[in-house]
mmCIF file of N, CA and C in Angstrom:
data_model
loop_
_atom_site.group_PDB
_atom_site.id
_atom_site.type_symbol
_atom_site.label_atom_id
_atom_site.label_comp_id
_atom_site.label_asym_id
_atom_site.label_seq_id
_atom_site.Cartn_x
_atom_site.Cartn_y
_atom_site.Cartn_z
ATOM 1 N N UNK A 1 0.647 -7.231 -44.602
ATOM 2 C CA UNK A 1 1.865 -7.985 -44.355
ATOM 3 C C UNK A 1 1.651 -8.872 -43.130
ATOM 4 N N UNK A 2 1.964 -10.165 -43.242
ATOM 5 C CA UNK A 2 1.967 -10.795 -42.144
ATOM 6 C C UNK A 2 2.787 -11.454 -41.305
ATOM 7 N N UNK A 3 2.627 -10.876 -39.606
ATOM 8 C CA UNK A 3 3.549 -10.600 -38.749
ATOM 9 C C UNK A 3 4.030 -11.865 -38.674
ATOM 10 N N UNK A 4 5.286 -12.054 -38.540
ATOM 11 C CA UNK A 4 6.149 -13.322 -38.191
ATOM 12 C C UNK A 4 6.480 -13.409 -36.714
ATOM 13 N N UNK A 5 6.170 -14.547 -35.936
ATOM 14 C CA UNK A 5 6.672 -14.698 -34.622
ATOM 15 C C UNK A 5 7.504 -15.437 -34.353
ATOM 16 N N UNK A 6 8.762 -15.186 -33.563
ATOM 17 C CA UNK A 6 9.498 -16.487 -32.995
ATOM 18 C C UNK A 6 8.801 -17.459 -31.678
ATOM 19 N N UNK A 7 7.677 -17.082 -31.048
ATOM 20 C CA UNK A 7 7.404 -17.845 -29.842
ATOM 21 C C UNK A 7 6.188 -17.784 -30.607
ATOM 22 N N UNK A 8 5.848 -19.219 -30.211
ATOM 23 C CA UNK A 8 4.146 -19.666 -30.148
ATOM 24 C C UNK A 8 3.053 -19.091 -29.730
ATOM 25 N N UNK A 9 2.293 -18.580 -30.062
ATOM 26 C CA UNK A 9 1.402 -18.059 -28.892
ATOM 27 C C UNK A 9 0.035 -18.940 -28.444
ATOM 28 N N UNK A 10 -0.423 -18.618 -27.688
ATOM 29 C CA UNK A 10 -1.164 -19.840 -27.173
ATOM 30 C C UNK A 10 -2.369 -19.201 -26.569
ATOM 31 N N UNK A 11 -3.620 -19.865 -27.313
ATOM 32 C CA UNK A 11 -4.617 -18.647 -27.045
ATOM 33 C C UNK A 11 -5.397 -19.868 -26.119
ATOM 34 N N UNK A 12 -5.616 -19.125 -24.737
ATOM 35 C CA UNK A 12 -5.958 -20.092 -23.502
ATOM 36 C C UNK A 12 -6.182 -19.271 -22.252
ATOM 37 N N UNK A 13 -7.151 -19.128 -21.777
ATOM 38 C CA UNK A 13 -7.556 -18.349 -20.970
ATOM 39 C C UNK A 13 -7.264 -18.893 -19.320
ATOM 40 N N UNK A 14 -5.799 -17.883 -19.323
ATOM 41 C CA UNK A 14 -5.330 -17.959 -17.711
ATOM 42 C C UNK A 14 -5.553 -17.047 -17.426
ATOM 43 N N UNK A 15 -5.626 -17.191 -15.724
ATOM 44 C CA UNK A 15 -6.235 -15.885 -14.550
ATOM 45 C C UNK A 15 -5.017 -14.948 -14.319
ATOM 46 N N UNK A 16 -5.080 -13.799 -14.854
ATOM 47 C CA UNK A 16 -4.258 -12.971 -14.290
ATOM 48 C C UNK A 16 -4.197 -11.752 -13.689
ATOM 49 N N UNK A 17 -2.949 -11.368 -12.535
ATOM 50 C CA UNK A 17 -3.529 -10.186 -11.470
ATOM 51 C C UNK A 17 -2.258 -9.606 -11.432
ATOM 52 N N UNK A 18 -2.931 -8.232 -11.404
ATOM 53 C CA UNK A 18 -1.635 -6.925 -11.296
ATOM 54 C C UNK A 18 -2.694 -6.273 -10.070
ATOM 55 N N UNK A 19 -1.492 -5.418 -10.291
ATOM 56 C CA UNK A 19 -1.963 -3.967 -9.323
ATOM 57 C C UNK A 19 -2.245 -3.047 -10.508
ATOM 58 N N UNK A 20 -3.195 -2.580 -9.876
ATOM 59 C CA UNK A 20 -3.780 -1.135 -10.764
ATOM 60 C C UNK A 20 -2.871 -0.261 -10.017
ATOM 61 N N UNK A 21 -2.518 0.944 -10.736
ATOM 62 C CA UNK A 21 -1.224 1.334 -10.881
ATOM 63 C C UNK A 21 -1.584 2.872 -10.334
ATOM 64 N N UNK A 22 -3.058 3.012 -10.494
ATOM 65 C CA UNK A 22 -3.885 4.447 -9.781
ATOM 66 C C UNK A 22 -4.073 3.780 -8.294
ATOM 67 N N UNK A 23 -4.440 2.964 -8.113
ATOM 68 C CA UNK A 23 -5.369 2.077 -7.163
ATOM 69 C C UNK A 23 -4.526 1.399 -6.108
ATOM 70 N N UNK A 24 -3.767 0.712 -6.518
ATOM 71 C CA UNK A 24 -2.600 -0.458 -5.722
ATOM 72 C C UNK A 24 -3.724 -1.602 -5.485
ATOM 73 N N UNK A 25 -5.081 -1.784 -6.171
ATOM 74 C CA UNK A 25 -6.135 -2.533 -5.913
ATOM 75 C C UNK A 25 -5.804 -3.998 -6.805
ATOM 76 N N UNK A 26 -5.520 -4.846 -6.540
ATOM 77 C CA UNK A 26 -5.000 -5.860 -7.368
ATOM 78 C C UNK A 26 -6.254 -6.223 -8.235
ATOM 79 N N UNK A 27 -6.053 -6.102 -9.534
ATOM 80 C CA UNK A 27 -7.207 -6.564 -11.064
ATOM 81 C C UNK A 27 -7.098 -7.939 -11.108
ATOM 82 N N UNK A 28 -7.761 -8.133 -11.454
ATOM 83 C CA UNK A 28 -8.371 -9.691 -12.439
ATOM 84 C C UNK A 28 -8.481 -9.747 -13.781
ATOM 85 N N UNK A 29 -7.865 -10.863 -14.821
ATOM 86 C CA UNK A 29 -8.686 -10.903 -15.910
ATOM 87 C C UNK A 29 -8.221 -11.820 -16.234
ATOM 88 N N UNK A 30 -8.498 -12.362 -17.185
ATOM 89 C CA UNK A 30 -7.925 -13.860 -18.212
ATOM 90 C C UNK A 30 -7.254 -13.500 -19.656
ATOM 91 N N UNK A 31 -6.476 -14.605 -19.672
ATOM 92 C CA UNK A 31 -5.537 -14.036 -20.842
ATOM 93 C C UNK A 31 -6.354 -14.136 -22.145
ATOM 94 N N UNK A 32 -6.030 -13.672 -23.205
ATOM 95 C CA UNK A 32 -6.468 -13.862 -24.619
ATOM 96 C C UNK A 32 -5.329 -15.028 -25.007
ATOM 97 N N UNK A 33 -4.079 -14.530 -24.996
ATOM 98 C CA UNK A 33 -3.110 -15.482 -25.653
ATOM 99 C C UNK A 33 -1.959 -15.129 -24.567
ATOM 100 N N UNK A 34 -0.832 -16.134 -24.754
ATOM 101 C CA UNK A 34 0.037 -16.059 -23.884
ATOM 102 C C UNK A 34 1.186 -16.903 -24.864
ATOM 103 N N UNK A 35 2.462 -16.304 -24.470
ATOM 104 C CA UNK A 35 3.871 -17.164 -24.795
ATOM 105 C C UNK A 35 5.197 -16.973 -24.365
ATOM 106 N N UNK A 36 6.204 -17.686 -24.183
ATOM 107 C CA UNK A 36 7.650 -17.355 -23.660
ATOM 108 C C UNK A 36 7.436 -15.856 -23.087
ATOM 109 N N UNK A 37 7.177 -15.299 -24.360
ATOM 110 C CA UNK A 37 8.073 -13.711 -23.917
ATOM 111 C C UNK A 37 6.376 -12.734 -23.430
ATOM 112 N N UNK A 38 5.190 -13.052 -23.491
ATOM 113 C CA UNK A 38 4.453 -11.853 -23.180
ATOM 114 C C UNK A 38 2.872 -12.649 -23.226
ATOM 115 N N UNK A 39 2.149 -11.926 -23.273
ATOM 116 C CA UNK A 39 0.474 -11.807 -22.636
ATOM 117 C C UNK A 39 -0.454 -11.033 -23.187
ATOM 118 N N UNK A 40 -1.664 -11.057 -23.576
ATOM 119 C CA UNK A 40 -2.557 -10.256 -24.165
ATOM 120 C C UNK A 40 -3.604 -10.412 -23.224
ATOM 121 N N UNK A 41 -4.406 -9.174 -22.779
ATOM 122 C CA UNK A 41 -5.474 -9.768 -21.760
ATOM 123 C C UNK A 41 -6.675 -8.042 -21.830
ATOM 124 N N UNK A 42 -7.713 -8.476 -21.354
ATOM 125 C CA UNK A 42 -8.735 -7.566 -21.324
ATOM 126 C C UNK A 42 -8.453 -6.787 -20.111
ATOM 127 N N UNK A 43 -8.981 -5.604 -19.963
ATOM 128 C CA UNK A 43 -9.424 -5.154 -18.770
ATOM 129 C C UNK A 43 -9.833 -3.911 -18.757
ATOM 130 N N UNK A 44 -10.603 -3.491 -17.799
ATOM 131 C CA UNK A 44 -11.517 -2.577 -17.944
ATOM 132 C C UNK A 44 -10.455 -0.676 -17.055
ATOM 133 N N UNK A 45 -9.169 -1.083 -16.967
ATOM 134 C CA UNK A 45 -8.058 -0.344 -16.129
ATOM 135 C C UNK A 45 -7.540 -0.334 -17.548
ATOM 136 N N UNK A 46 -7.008 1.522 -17.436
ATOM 137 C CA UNK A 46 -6.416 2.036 -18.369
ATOM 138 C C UNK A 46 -5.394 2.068 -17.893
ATOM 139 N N UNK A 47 -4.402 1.243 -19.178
ATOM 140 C CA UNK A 47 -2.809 1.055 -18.469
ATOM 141 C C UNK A 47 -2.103 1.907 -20.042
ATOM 142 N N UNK A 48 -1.269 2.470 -19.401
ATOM 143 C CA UNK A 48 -0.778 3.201 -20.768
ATOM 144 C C UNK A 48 1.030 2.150 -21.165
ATOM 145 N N UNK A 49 1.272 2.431 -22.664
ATOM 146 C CA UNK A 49 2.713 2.383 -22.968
ATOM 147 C C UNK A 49 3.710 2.420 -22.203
ATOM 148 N N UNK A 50 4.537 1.593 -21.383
ATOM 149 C CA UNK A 50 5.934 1.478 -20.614
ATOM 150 C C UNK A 50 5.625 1.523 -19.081
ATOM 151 N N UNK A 51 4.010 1.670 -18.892
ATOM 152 C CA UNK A 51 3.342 0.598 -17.529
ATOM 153 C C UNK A 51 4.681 -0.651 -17.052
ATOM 154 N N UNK A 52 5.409 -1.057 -15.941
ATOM 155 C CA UNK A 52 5.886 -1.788 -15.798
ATOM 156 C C UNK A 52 4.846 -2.240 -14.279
ATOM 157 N N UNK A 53 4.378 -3.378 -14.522
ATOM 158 C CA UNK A 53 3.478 -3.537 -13.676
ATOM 159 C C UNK A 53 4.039 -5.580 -13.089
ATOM 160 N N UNK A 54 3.929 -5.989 -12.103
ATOM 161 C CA UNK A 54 3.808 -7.030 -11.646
ATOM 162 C C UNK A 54 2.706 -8.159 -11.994
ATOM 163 N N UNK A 55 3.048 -9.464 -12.538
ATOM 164 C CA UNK A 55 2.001 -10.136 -12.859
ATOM 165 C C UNK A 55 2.094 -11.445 -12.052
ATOM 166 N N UNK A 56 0.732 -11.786 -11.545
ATOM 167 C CA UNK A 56 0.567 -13.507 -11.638
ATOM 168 C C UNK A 56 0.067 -14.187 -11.822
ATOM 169 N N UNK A 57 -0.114 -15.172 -12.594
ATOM 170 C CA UNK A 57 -0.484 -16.019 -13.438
ATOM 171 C C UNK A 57 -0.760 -17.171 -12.841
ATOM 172 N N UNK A 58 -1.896 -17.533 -12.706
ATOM 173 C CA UNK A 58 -2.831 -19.236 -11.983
ATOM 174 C C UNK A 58 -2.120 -19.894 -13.489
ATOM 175 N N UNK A 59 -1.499 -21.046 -13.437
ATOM 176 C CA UNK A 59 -1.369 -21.284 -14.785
ATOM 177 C C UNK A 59 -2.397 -22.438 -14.958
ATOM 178 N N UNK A 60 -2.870 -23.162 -15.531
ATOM 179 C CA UNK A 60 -3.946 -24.507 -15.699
ATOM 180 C C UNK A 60 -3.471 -25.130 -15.489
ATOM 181 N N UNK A 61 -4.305 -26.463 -15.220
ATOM 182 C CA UNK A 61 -4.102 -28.153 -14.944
ATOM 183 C C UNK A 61 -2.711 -28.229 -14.118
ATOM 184 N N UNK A 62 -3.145 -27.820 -12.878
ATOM 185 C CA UNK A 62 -2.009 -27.724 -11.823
ATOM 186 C C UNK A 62 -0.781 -27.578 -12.126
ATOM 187 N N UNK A 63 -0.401 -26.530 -13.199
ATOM 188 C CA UNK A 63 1.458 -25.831 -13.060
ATOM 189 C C UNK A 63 1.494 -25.306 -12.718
ATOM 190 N N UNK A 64 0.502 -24.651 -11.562
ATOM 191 C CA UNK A 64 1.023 -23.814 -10.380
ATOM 192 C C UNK A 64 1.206 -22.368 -10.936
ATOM 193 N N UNK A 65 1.252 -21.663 -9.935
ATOM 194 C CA UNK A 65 1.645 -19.902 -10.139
ATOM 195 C C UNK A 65 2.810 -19.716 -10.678
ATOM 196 N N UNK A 66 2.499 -18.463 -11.770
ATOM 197 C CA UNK A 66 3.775 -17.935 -12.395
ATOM 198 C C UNK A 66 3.605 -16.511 -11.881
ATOM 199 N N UNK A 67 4.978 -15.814 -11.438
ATOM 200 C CA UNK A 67 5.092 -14.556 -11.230
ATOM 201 C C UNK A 67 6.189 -13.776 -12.369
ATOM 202 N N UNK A 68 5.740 -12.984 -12.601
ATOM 203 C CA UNK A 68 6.944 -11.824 -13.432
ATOM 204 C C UNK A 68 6.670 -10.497 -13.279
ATOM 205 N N UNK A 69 7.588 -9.830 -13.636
ATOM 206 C CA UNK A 69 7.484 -8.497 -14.513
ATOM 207 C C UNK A 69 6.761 -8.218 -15.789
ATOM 208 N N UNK A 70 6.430 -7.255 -16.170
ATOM 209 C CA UNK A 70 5.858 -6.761 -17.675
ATOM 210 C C UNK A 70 5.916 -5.442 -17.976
ATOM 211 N N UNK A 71 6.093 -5.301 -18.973
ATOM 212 C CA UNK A 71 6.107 -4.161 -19.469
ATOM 213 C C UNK A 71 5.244 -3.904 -20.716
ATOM 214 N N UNK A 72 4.081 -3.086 -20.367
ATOM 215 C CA UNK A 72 2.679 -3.012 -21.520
ATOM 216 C C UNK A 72 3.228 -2.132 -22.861
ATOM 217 N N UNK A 73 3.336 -2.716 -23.761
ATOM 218 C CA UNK A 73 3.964 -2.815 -25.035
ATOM 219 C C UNK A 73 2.644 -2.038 -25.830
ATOM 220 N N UNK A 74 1.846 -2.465 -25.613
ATOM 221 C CA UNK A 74 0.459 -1.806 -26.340
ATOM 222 C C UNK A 74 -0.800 -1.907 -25.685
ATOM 223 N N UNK A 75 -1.735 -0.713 -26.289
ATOM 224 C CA UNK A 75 -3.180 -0.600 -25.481
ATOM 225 C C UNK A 75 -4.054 -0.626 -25.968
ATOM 226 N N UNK A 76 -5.137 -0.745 -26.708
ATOM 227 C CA UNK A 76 -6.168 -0.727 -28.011
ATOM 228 C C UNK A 76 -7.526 -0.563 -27.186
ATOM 229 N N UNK A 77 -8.290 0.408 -27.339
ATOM 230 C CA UNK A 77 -10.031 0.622 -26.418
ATOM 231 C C UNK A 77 -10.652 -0.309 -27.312
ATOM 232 N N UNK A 78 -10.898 -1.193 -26.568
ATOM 233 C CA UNK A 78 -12.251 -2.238 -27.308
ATOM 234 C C UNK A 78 -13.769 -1.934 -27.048
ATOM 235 N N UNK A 79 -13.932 -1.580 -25.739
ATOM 236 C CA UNK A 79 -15.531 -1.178 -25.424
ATOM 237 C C UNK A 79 -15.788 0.329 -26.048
ATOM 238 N N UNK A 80 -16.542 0.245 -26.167
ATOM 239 C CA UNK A 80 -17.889 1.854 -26.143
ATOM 240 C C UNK A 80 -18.712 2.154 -25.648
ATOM 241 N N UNK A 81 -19.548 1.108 -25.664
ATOM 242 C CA UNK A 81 -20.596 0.260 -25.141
ATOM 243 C C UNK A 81 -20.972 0.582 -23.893
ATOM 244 N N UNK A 82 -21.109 1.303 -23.099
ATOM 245 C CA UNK A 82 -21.164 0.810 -21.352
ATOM 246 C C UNK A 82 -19.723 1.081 -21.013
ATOM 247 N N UNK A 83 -19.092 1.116 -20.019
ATOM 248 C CA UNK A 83 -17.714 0.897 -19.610
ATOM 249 C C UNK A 83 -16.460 0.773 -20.748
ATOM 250 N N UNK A 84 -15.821 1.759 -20.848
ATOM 251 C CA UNK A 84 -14.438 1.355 -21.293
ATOM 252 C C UNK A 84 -13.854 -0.013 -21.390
ATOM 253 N N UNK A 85 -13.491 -0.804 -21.910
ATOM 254 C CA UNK A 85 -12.585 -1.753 -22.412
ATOM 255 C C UNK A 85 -11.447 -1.706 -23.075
ATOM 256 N N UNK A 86 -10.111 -2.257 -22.329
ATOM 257 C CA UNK A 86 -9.217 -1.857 -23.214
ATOM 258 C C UNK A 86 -8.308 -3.485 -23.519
ATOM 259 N N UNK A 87 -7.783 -3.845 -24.416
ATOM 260 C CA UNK A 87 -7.322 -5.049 -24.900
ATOM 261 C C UNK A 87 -5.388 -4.862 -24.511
ATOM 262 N N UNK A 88 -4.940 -5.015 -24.201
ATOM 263 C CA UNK A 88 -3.688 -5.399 -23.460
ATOM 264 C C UNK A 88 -2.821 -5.784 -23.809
ATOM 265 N N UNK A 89 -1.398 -5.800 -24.536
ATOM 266 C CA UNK A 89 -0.309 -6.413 -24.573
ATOM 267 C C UNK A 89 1.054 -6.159 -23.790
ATOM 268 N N UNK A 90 1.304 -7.339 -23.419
ATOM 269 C CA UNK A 90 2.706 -6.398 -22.178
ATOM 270 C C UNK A 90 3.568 -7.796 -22.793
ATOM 271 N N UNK A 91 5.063 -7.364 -22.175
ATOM 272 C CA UNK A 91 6.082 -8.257 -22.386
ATOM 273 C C UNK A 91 6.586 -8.741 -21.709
ATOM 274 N N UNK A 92 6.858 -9.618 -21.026
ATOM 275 C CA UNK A 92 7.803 -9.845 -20.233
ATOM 276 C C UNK A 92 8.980 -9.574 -19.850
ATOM 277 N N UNK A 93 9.258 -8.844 -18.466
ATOM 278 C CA UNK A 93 10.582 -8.318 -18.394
ATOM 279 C C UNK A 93 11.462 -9.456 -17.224
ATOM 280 N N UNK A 94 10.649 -9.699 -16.306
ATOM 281 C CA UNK A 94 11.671 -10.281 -15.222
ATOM 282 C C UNK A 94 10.938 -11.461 -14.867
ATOM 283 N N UNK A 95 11.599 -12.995 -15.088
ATOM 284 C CA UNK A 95 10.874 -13.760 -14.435
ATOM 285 C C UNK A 95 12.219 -14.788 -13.245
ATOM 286 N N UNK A 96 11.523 -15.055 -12.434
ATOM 287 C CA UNK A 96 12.788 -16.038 -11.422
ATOM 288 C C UNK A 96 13.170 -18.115 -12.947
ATOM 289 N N UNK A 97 13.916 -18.030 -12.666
ATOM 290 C CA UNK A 97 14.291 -19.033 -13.793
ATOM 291 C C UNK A 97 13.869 -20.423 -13.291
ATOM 292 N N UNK A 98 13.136 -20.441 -12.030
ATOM 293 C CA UNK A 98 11.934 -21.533 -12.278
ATOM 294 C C UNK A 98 10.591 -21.616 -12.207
ATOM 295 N N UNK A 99 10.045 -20.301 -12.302
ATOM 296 C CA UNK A 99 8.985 -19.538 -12.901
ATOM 297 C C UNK A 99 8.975 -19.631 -14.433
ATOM 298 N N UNK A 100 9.887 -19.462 -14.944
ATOM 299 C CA UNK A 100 10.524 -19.232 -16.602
ATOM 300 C C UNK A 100 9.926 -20.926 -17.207
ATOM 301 N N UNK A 101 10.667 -21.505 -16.276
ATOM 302 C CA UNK A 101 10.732 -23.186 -16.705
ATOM 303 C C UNK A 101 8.768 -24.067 -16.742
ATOM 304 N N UNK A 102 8.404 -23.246 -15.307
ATOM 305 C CA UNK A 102 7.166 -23.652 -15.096
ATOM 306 C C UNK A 102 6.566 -23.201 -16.214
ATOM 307 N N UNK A 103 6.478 -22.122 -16.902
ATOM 308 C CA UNK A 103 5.515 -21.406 -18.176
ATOM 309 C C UNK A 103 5.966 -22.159 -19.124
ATOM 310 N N UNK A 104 7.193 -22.354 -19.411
ATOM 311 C CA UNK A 104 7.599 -23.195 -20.644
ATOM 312 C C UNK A 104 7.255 -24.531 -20.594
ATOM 313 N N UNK A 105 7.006 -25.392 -19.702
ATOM 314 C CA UNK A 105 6.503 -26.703 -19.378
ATOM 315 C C UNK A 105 4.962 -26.746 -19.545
ATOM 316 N N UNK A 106 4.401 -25.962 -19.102
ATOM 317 C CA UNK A 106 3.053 -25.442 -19.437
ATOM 318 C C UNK A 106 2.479 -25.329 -20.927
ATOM 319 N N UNK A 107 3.281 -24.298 -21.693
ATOM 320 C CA UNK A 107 3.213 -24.284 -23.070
ATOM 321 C C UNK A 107 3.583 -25.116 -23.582
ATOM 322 N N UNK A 108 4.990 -25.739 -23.758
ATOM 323 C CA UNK A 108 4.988 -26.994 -24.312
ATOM 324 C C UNK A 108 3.939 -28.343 -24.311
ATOM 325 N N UNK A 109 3.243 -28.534 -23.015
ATOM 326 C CA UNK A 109 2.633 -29.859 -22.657
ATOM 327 C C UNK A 109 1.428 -29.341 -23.261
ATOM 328 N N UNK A 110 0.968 -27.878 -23.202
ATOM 329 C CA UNK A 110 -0.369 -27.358 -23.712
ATOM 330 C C UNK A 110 -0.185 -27.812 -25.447
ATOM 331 N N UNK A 111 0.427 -27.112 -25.762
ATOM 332 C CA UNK A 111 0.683 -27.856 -27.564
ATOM 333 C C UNK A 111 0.863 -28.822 -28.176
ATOM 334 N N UNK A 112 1.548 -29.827 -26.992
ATOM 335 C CA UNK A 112 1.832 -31.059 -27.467
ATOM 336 C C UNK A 112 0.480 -32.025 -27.371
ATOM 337 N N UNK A 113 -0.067 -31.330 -26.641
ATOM 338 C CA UNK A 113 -1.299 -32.188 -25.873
ATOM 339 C C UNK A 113 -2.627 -31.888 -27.489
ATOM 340 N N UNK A 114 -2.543 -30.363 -28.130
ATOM 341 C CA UNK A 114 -3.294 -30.091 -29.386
ATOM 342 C C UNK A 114 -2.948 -30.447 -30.592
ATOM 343 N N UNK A 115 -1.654 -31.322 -30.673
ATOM 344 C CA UNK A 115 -0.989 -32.281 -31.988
ATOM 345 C C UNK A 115 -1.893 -33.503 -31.990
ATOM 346 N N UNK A 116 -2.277 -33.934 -30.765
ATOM 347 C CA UNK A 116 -2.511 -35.635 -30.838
ATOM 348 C C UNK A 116 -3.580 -35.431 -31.406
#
């Protein structure tokens, strides 16, 4: 069956940083996909189901930092290999409403810019 989305998703590799949640050590990684409401991203930190963790987001071609809330919606182990890998989905819970505007200006100009 195939999943229906209301937001775009946008597969584009932005820098993003939390706190590790064992650690308080702020992570790194880049997104897989990103849209309105949430984020998919790698990382080698095991974050479990209802993780509410702090994010921020370098966004590209100078729109500047996005900050929010998230809440990790799902976790999937991708590595075996060497080191654990785990693949990432969180949602967005709290963003300031010109943080909100900056991501949506971002995505929009990003898509409009892959029509031409």
């Amino acid at each position: 069956m195939e999943e229906q989305r209301r937001h775009v998703r946008v597969t584009i590799p932005v820098l993003i940083e939390f706190p590790n949640p064992a650690t308080l050590k702020t992570e790194r990684s880049f997104t897989q996909d990103i849209s309105e409401l949430g984020v998919s991203f790698p990382t080698p930190v095991r974050l479990h189901v209802g993780h509410v963790l702090a994010f921020t987001l370098q966004l590209p071609f100078q729109n500047g930092t996005f900050h929010t809330t998230g809440r990790v919606i799902w976790v999937r182990e991708i590595g075996r290999l060497g080191a654990t890998q785990y693949e990432v989905g969180a949602g967005f819970r709290w963003t300031e409403p010109a943080d909100r505007q900056r991501l949506n200006r971002f995505l929009k100009n990003f898509l409009s810019s892959k029509v031409r």
